[in-house]
XYZ file of N, CA, C and O in Angstrom:
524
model
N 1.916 13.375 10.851
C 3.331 13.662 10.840
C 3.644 14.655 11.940
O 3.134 15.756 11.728
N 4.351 14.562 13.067
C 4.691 14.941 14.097
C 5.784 16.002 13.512
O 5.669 17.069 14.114
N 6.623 16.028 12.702
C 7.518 17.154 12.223
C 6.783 18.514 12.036
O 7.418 19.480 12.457
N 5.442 18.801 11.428
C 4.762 19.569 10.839
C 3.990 20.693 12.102
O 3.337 21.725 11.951
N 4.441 19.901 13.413
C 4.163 20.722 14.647
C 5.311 20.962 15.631
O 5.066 21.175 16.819
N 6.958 20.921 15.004
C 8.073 20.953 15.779
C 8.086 22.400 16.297
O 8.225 22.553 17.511
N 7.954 23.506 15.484
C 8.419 24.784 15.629
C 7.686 25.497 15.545
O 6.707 24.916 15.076
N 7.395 26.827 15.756
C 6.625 27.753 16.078
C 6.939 29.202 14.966
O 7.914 29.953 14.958
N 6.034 29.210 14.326
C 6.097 30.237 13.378
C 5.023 31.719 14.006
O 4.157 31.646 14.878
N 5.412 32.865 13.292
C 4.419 33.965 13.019
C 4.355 34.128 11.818
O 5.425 34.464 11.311
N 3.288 33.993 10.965
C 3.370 34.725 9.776
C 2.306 36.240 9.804
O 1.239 36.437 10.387
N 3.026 37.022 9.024
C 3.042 38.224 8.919
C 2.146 38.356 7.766
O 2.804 38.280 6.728
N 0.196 38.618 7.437
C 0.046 38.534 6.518
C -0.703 40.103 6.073
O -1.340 40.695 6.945
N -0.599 40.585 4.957
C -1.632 41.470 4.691
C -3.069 41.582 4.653
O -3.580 40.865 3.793
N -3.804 42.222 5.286
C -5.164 42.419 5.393
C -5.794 43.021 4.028
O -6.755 42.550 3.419
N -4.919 44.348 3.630
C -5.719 44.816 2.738
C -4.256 45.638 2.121
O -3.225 45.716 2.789
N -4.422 46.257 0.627
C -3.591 46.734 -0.145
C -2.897 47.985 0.391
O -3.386 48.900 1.053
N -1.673 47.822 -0.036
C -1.372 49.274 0.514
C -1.370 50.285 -0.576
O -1.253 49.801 -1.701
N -1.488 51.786 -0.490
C -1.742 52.946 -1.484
C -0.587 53.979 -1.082
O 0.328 53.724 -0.299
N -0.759 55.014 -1.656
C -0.270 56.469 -2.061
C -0.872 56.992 -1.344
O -2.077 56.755 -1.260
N -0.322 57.803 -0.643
C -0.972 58.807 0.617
C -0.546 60.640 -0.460
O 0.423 60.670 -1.219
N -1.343 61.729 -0.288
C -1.223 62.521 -0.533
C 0.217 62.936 -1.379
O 0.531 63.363 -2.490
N 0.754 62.595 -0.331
C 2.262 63.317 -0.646
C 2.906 62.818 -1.669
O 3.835 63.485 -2.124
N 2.561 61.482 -2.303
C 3.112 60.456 -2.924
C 3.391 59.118 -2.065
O 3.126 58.051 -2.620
N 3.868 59.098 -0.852
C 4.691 58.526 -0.528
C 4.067 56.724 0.088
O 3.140 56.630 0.892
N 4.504 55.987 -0.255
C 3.736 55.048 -0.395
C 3.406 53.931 1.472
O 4.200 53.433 2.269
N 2.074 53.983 1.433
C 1.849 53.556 3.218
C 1.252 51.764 2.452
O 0.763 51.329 1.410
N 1.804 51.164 4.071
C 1.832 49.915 3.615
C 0.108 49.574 4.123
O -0.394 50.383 4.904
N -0.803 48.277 3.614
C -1.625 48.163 4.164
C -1.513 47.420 5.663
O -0.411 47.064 6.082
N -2.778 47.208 6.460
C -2.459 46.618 7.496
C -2.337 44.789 7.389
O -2.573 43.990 6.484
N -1.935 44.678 8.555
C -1.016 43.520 8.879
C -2.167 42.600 9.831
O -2.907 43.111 10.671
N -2.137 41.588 9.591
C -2.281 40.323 10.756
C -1.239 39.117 11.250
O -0.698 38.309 10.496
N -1.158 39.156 12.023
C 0.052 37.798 12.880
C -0.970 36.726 13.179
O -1.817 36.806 14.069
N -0.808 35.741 12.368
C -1.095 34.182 12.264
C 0.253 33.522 13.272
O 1.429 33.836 13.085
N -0.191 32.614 14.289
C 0.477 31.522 14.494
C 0.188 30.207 14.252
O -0.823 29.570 14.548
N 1.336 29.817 13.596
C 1.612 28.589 12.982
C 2.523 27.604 13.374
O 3.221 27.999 14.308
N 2.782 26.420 12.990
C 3.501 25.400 13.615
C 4.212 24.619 12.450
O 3.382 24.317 11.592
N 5.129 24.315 12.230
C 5.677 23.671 10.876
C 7.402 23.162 11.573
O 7.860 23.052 12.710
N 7.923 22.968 10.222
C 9.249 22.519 10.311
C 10.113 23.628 9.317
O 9.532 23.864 8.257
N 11.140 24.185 9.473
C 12.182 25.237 8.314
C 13.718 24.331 8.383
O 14.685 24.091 9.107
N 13.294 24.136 7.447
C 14.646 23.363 6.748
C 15.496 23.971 6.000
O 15.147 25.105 5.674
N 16.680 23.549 5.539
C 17.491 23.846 4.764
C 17.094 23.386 3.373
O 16.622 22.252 3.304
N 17.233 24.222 2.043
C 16.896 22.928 0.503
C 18.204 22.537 0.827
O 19.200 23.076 1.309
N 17.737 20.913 0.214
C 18.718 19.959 0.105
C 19.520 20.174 -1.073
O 19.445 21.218 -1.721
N 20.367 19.115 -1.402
C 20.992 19.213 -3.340
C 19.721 18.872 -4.177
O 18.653 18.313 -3.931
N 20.100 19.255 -4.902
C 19.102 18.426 -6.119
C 18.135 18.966 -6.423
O 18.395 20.070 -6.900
N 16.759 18.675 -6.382
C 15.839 19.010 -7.131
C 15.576 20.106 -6.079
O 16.241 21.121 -6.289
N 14.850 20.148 -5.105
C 14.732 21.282 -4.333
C 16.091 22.450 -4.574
O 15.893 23.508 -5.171
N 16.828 22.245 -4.273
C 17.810 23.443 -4.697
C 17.812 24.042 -6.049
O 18.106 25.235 -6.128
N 17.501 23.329 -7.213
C 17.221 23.658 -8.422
C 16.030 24.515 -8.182
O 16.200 25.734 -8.192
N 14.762 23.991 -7.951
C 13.500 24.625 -7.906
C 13.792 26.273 -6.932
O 13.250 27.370 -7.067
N 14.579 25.928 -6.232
C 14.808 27.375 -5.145
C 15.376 28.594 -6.157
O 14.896 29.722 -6.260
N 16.166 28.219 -6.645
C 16.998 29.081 -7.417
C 16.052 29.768 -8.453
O 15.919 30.965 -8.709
N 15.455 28.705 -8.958
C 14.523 29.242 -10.051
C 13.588 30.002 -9.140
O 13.574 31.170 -9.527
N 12.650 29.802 -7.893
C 12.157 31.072 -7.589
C 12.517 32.259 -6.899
O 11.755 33.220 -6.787
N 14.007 32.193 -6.296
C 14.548 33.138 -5.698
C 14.878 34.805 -6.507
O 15.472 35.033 -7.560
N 14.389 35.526 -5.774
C 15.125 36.768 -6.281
C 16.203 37.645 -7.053
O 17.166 37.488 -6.303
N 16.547 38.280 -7.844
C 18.148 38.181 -8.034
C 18.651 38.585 -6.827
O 18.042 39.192 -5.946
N 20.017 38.147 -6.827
C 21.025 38.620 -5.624
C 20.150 38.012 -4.436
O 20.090 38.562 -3.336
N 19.583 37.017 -4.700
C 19.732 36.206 -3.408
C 20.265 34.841 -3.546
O 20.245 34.167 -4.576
N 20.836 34.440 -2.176
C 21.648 33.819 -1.991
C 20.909 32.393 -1.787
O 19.818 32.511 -1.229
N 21.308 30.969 -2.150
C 20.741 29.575 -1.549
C 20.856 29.421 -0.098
O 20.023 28.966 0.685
N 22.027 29.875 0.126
C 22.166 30.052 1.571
C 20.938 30.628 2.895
O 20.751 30.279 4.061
N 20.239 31.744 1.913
C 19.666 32.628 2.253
C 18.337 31.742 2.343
O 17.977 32.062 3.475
N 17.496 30.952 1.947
C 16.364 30.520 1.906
C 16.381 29.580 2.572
O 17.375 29.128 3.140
N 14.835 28.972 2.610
C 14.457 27.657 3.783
C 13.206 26.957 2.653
O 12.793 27.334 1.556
N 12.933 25.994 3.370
C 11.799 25.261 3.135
C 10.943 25.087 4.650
O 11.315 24.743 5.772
N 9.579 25.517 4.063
C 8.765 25.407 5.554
C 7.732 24.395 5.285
O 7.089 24.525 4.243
N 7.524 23.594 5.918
C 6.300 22.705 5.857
C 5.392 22.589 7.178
O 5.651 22.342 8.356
N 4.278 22.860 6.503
C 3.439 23.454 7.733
C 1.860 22.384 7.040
O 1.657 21.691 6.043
N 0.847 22.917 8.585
C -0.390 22.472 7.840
C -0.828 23.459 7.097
O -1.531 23.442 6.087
N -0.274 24.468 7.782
C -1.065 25.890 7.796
C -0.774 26.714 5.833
O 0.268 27.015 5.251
N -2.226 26.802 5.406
C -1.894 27.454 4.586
C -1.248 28.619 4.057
O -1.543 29.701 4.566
N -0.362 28.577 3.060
C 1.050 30.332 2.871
C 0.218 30.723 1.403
O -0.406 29.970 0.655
N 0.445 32.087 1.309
C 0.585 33.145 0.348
C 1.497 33.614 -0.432
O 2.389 34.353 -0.014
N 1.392 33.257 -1.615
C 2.760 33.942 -2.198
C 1.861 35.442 -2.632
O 0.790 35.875 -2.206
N 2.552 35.830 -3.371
C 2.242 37.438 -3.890
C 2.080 37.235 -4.972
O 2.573 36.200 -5.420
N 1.258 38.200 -5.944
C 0.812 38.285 -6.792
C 0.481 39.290 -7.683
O -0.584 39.778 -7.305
N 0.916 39.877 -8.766
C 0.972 41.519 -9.123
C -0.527 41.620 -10.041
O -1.454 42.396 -10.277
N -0.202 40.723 -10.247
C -2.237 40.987 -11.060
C -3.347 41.189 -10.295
O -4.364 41.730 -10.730
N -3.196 40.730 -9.023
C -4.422 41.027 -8.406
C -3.798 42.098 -6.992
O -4.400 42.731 -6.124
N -3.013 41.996 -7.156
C -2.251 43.268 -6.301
C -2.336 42.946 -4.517
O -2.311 43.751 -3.587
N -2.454 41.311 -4.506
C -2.391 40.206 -3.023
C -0.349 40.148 -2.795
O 0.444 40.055 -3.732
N -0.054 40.221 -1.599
C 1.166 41.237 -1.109
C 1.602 38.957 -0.663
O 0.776 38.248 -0.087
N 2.852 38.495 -1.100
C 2.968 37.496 -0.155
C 2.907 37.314 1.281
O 2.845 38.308 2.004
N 2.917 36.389 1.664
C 2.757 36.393 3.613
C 4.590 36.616 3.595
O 5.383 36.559 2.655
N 4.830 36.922 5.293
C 5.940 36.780 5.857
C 6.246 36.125 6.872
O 5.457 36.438 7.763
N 7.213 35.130 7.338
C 7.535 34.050 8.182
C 7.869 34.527 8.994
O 6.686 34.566 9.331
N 8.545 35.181 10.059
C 9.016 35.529 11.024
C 9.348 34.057 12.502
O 8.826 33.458 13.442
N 10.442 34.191 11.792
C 11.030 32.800 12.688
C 12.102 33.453 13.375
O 12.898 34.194 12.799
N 12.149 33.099 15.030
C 13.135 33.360 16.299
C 14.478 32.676 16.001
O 14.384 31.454 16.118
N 16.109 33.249 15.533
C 16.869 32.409 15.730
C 17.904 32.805 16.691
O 18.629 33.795 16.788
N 17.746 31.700 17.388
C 18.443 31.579 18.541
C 19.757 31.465 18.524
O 20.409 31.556 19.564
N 20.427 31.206 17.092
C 21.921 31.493 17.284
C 22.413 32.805 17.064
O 23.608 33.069 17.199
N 21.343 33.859 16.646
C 21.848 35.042 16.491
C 21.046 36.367 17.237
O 21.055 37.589 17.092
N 20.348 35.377 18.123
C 18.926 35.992 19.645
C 18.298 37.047 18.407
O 18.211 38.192 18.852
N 17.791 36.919 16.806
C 17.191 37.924 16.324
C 15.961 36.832 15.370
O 15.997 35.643 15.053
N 15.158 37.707 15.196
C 13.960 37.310 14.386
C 14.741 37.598 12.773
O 15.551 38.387 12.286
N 14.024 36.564 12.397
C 14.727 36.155 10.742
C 12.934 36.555 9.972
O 11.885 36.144 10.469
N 13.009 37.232 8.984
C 12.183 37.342 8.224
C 11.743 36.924 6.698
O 12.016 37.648 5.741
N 11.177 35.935 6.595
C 11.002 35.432 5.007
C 9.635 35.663 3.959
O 8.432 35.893 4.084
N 10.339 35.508 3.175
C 8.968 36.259 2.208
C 8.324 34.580 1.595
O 9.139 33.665 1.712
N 7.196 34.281 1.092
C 7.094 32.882 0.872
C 6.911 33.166 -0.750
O 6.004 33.793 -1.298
N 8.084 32.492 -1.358
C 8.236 33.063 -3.001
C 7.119 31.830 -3.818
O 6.491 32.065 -4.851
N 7.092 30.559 -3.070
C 6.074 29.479 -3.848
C 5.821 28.603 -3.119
O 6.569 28.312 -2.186
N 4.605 27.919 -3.395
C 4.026 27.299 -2.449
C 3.553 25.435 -2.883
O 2.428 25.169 -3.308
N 4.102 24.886 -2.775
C 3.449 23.486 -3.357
C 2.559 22.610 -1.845
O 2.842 22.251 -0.702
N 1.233 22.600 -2.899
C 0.805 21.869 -1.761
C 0.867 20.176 -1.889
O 1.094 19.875 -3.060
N 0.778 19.416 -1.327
C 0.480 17.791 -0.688
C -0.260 17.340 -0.321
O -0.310 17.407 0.907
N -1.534 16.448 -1.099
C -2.599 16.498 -0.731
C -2.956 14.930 -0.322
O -3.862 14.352 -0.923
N -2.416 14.455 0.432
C -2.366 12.613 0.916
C -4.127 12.332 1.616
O -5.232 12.761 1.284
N -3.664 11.441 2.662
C -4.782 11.430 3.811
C -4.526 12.090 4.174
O -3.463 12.621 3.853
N -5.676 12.772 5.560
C -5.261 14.172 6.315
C -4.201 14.083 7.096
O -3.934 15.210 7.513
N -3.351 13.160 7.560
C -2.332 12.762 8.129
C -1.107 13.418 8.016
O -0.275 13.903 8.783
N -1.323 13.224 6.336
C 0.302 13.872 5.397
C 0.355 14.996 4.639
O 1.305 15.598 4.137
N -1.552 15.301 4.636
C -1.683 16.599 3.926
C -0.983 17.678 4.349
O -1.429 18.108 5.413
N 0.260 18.486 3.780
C 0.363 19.980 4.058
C 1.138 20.390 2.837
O 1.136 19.870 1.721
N 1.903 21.596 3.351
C 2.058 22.752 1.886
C 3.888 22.995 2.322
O 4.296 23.010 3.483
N 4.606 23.134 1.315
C 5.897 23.008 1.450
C 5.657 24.515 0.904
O 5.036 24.737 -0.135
N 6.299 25.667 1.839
C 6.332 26.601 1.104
C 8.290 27.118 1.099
O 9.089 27.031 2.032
N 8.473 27.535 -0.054
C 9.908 28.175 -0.532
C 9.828 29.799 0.080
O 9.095 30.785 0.002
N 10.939 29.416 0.653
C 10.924 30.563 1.676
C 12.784 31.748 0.935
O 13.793 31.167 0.536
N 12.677 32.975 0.976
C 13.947 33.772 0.829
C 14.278 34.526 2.266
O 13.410 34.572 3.137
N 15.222 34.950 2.408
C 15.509 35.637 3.596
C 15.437 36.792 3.090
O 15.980 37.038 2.013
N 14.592 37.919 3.941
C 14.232 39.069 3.370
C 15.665 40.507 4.429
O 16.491 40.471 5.341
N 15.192 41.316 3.630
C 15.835 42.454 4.203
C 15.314 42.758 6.147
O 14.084 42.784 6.201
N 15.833 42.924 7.285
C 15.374 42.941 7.542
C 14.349 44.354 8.116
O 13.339 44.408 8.818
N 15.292 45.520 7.336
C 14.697 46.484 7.551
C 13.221 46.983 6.585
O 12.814 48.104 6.889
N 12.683 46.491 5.840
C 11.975 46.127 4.866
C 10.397 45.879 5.677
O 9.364 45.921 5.008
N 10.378 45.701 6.707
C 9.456 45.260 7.781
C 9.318 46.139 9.458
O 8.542 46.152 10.413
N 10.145 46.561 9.189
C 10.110 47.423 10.205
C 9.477 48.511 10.654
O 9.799 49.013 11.731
């Protein structure tokens, strides 16, 4: 599938946990930049838009999210084992700024290797939150 290599992603992933530094004050762990290649879509009506809602945040918006389909395997987050989700960092060119997404769930697709990849549900994050 030729779609699954249209666009050019960074994802933003955690290396290791972040802690409490002396003071209290909380330091993030470090970071790695993966490049990736996929497609970010809009959810459609229907079942995808249903499924979005159900994993979106409160006070976030449908508007606000994407669907990414990539080969490349995503991370969601996880509080039991204390694993931080990945972050998308996609270039948009109608507003010359980097868009930042958190990947809230991940379904994978497991065909011939052809069609195999992972649809991950994407939110639009804060963007000072990353900075």
């Amino acid at each position: 599938m030729k779609i699954l290599n249209k666009q050019a992603f960074t994802v933003r992933r955690f290396d290791s946990n972040g802690y409490y530094d002396s003071a209290g004050k909380w330091v993030d762990g470090s970071t790695t930049n993966i490049n990736i290649r996929g497609s970010l879509q809009p959810p459609a009506s229907g079942k995808e838009s249903s499924t979005m809602q159900k994993v979106l945040p409160e006070s976030s918006r449908l508007e606000d999210s994407r669907l990414l389909y990539t080969r490349s395997e995503l991370r969601t987050g996880n509080d039991r084992t204390g694993e931080t989700a990945d972050y998308v960092v996609f270039y948009n060119p109608h507003t010359n700024t980097n868009d930042i997404y958190e990947v809230m769930k991940v379904d994978p697709w497991y065909a011939i290797k052809q069609l195999s990849h992972f649809k991950g549900y994407l939110a639009l994050v804060d963007r000072e939150k990353l900075s």
